[in-house]
Short mmCIF file of C-alpha atoms in Angstrom, two decimals:
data_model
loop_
_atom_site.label_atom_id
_atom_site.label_comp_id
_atom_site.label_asym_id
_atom_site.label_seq_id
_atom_site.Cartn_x
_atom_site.Cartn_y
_atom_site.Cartn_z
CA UNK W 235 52.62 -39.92 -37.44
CA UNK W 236 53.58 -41.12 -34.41
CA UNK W 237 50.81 -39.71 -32.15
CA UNK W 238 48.54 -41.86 -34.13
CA UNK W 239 50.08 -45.00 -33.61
CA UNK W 240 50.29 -44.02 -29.79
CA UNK W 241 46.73 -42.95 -29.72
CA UNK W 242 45.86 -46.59 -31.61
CA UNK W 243 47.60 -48.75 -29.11
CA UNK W 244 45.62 -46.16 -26.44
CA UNK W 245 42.86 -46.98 -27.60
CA UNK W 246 43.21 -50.88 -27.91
CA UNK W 247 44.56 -51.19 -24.55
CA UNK W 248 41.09 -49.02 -23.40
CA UNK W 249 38.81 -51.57 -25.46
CA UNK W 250 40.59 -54.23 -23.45
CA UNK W 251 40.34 -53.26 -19.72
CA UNK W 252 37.23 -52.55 -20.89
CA UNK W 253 36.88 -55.99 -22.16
CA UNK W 254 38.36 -57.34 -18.67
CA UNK W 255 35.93 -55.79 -16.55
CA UNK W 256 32.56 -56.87 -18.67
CA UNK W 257 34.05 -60.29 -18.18
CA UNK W 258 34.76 -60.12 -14.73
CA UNK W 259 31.01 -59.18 -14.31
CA UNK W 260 30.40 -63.12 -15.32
CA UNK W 261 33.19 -65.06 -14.14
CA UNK W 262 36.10 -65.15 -11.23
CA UNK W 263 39.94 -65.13 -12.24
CA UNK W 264 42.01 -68.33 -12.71
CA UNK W 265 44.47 -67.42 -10.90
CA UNK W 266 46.28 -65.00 -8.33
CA UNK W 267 49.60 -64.77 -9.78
CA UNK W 268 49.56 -60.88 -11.26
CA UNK W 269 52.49 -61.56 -13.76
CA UNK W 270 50.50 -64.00 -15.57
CA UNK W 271 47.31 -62.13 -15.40
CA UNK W 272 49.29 -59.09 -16.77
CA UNK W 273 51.20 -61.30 -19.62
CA UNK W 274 47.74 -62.06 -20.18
CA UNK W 275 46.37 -58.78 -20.76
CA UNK W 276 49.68 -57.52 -22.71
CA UNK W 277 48.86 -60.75 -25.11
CA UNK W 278 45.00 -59.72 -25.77
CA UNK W 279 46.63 -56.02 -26.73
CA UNK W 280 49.38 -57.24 -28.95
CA UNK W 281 47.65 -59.67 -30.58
CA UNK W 282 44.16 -56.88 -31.27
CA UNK W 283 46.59 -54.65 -32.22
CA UNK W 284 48.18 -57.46 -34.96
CA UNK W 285 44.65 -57.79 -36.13
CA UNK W 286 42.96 -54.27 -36.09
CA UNK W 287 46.70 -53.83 -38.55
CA UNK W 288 46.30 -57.11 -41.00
CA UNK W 289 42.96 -56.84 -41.50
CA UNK W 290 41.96 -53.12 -41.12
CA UNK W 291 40.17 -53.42 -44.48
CA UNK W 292 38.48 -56.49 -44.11
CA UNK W 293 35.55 -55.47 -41.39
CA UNK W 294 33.58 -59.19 -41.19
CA UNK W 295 36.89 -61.30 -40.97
CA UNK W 296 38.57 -58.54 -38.43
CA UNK W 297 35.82 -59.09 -36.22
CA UNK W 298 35.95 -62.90 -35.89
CA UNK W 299 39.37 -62.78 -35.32
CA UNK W 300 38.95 -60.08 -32.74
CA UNK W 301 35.64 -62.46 -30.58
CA UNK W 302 38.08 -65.79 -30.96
CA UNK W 303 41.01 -64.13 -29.63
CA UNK W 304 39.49 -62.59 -27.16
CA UNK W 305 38.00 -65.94 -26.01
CA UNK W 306 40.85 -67.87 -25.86
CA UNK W 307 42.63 -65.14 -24.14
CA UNK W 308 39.66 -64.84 -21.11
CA UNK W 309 39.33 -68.79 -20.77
CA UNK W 310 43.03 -68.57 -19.45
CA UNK W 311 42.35 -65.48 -17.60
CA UNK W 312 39.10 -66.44 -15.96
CA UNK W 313 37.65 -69.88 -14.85
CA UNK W 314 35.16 -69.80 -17.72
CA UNK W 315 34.72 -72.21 -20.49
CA UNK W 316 35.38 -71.85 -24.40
CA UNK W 317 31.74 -71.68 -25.28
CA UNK W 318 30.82 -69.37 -22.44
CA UNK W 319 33.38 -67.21 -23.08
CA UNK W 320 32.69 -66.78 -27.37
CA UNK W 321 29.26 -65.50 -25.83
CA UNK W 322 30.11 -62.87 -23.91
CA UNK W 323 33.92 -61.74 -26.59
CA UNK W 324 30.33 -61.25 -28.79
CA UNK W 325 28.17 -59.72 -26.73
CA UNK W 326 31.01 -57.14 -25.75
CA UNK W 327 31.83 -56.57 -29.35
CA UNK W 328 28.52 -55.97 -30.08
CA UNK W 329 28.16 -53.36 -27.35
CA UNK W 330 31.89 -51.74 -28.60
CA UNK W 331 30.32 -51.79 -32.31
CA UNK W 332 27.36 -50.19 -31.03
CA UNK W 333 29.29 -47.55 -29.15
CA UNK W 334 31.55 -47.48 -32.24
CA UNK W 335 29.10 -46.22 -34.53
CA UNK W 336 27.24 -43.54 -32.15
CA UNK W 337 30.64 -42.05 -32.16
CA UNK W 338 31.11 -42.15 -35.90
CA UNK W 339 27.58 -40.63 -35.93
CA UNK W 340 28.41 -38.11 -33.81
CA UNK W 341 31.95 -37.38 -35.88
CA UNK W 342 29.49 -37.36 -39.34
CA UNK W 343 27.19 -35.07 -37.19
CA UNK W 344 29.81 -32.46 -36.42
CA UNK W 345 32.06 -32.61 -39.40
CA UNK W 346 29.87 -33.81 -42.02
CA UNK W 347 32.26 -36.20 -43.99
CA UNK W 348 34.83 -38.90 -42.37
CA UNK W 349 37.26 -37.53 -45.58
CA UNK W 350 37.02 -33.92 -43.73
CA UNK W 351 37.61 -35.52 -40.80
CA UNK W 352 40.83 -36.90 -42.03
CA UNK W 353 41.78 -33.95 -44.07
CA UNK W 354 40.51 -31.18 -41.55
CA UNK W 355 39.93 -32.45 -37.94
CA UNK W 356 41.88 -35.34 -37.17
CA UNK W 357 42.20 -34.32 -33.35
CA UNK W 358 38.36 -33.68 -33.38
CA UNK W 359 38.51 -37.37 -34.70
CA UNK W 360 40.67 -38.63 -32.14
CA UNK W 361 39.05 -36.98 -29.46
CA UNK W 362 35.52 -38.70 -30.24
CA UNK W 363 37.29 -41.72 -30.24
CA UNK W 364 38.08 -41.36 -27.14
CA UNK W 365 35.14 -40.35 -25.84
CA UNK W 366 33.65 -43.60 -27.73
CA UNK W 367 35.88 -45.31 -25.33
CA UNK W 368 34.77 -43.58 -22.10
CA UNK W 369 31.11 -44.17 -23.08
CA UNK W 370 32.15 -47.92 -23.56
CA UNK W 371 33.45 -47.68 -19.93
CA UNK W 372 30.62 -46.05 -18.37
CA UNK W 373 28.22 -48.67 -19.66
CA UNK W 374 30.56 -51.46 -19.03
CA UNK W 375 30.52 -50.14 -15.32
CA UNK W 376 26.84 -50.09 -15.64
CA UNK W 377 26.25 -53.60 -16.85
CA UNK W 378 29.07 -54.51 -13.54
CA UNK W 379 26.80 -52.63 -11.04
CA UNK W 380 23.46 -54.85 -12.43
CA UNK W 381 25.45 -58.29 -12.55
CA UNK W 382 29.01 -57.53 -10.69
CA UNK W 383 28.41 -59.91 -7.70
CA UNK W 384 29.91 -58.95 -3.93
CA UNK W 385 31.87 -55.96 -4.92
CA UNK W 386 28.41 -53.95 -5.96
CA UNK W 387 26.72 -55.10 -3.71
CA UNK W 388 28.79 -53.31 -1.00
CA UNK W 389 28.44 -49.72 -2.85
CA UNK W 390 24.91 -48.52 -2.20
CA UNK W 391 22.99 -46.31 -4.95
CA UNK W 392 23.98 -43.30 -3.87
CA UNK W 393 27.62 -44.39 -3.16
CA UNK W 394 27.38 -45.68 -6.98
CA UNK W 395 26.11 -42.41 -8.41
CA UNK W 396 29.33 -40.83 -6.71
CA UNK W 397 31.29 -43.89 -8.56
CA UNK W 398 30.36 -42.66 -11.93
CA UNK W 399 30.67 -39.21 -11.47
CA UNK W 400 34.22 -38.94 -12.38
CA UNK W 401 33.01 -40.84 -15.99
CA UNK W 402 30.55 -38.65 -16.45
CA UNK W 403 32.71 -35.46 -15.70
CA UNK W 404 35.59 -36.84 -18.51
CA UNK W 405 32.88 -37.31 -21.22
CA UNK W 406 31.44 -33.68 -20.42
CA UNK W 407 35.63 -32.72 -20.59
CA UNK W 408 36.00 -34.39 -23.45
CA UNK W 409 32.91 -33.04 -25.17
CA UNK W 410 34.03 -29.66 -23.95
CA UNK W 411 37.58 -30.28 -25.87
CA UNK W 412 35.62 -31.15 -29.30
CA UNK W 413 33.71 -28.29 -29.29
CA UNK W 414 37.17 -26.26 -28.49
CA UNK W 415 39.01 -28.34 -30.96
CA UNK W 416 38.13 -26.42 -34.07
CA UNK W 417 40.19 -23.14 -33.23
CA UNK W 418 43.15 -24.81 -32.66
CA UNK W 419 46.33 -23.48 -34.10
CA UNK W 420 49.08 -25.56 -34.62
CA UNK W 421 50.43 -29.39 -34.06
CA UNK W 422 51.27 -28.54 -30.36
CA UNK W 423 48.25 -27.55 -29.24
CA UNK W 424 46.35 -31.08 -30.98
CA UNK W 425 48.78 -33.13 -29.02
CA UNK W 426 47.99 -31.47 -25.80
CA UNK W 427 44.34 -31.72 -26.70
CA UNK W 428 44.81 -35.53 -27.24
CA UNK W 429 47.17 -35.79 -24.03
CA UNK W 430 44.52 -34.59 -21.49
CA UNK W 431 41.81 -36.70 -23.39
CA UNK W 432 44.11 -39.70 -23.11
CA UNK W 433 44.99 -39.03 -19.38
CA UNK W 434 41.73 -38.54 -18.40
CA UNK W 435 40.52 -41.52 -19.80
CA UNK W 436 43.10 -43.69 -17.88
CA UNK W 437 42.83 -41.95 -15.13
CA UNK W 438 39.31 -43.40 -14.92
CA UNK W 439 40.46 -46.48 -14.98
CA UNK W 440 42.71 -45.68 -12.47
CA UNK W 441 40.10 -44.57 -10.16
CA UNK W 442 37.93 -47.76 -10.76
CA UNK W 443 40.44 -49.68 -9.76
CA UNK W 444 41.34 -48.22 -6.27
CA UNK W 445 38.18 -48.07 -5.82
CA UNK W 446 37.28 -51.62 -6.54
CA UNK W 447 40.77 -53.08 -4.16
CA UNK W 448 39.26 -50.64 -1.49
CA UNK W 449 35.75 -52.52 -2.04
CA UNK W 450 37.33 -56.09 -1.93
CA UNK W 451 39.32 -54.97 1.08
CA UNK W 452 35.86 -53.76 2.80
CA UNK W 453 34.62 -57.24 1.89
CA UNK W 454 37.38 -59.21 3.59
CA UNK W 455 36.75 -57.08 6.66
CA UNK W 456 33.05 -58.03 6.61
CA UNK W 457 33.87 -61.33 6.12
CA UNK W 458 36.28 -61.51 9.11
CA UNK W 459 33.79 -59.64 11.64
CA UNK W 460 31.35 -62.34 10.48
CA UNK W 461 33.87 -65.37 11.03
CA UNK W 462 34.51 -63.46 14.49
CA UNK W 463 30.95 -62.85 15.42
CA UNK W 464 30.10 -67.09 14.47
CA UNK W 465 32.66 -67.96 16.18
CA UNK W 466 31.99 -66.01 19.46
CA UNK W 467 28.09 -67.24 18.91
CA UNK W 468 29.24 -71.18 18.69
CA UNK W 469 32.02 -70.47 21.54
CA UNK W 470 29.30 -69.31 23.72
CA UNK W 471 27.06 -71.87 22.52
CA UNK W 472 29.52 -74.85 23.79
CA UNK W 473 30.06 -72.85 27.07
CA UNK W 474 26.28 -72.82 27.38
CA UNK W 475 26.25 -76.57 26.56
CA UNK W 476 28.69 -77.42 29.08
CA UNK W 477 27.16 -75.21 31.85
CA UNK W 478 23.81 -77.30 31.45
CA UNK W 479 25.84 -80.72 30.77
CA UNK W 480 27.66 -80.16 34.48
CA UNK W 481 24.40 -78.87 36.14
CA UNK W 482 22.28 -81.74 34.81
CA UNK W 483 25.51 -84.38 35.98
CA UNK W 484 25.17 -82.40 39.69
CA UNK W 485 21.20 -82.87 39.18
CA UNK W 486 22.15 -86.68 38.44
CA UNK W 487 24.85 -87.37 41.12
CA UNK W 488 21.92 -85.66 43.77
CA UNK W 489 19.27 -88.07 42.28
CA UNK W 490 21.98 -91.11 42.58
CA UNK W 491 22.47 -90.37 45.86
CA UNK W 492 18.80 -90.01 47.35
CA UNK W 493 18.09 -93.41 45.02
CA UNK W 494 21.32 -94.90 47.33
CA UNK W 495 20.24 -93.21 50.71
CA UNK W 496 16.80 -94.60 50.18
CA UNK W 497 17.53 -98.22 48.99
CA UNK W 498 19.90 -98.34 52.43
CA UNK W 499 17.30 -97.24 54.32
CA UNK W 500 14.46 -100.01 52.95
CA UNK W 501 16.89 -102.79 53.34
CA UNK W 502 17.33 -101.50 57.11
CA UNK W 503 13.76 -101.98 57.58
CA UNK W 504 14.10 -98.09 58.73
CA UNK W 505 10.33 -96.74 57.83
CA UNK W 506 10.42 -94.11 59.99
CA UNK W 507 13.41 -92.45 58.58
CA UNK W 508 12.55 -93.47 54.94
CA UNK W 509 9.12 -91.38 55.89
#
């Protein structure tokens, strides 16, 4: 089916931005250059996706692959080394496990068996699976706003609680569509169920990322009024310097002068006028 297999690579490529952003919570790109950054990122989907289809049905070897690759894939990304960067491919795949089995909880929860799920609901399915993947984002954006660095600094609480509004509104949308997804009819109306789901989760990241250029553009501006405002401070310290330095030379040259006056005075014997 060949919504499945675009709703798989969907998926993957949500895990991985995903993925990107926890990271760049710890550690600052390599490099500038946005083709290889990209050819990067398209290499961490292909080669999950290669994985998540070789080894589908073996869960412990799957998920070493899945840490390792994503390791070696971030060390060229980011300036981070191998061992530092195994730690946090597994701390991230912990936290997508963990997020992995509330929604399979959930899926049990609503449709009581993962075989009806397959038989019966397969866009209910899908659509938890997405909203697995917007929870993973939300906390992902959670963990950036606690350890993020400049760019969350610059958003203040309530400016932040704005920022995740738009998460929170998809996962209530999504929600909404699960609850709705049981009275559809026919194949047409699953897909457009799974379209908006799908859209709405990239359209989050979308939004995070405008956001975040606008925040490191805001930075750069702070940065330049700063470089402005030290170097207005220093250029009126060196004017205030050289005020002083030409006052104390006049205060000098005056003091020279009287020294001169009176020496020429004592060697004409002239007491009165020295007096």
């Amino acid at each position: 089916m060949l919504i499945s297999y675009i709703q798989s690579i969907m998926m993957i490529i949500l895990e991985v931005i995903c993925c990107k952003i926890f990271f760049e919570s710890f550690a600052e790109k390599r490099s500038k250059n946005n083709y290889r950054n990209y050819s990067i990122i398209l290499g961490i989907v292909v080669c999950e996706y290669v994985i998540a289809s070789l080894f589908y049905d073996k869960f412990i070897l799957k998920q070493i692959l899945a840490i390792v690759a994503v390791a070696v894939f971030m060390c060229f990304y980011f300036k981070i080394h191998f061992g530092k960067a195994i730690i946090l491919s597994l701390l991230f795949q912990a936290l997508l496990l963990s997020v992995d089995y509330f929604t399979l909880w959930l899926n049990v929860s609503l449709f009581d068996s993962i075989a009806e799920i397959s038989r019966l609901h397969f866009v209910g399915g899908s659509l938890i699976t997405v909203l697995g993947k917007i929870i993973l984002f939300l906390v992902v954006l959670l963990i950036r706003k606690k350890v993020g660095g400049e760019s969350s600094d610059v958003l203040r609480s309530t400016d932040w609680l704005r920022f995740i509004f738009f998460p929170v509104f998809t996962i209530f949308t999504v929600i909404a569509l699960i609850m709705t997804s049981g009275n559809i009819e026919n194949q047409k109306q699953e897909n457009v169920f799974l379209v908006i789901a799908l859209c709405l989760a990239g359209m989050n990241i979308v939004v995070f990322y405008m956001i975040n250029d606008i925040l490191k553009r805001e930075i750069k501006i702070r940065e330049n009024e700063v470089f402005q405002l030290k170097a207005r401070n220093q250029t009126d310290m060196y004017r205030s310097i050289s005020e002083n330095f030409v006052k104390q030379r006049k205060k000098t040259h005056e003091y020279k002068n009287q020294i001169m006056c009176i020496e020429s005075l004592i060697e004409m014997e002239n007491y009165d006028e020295l007096k």
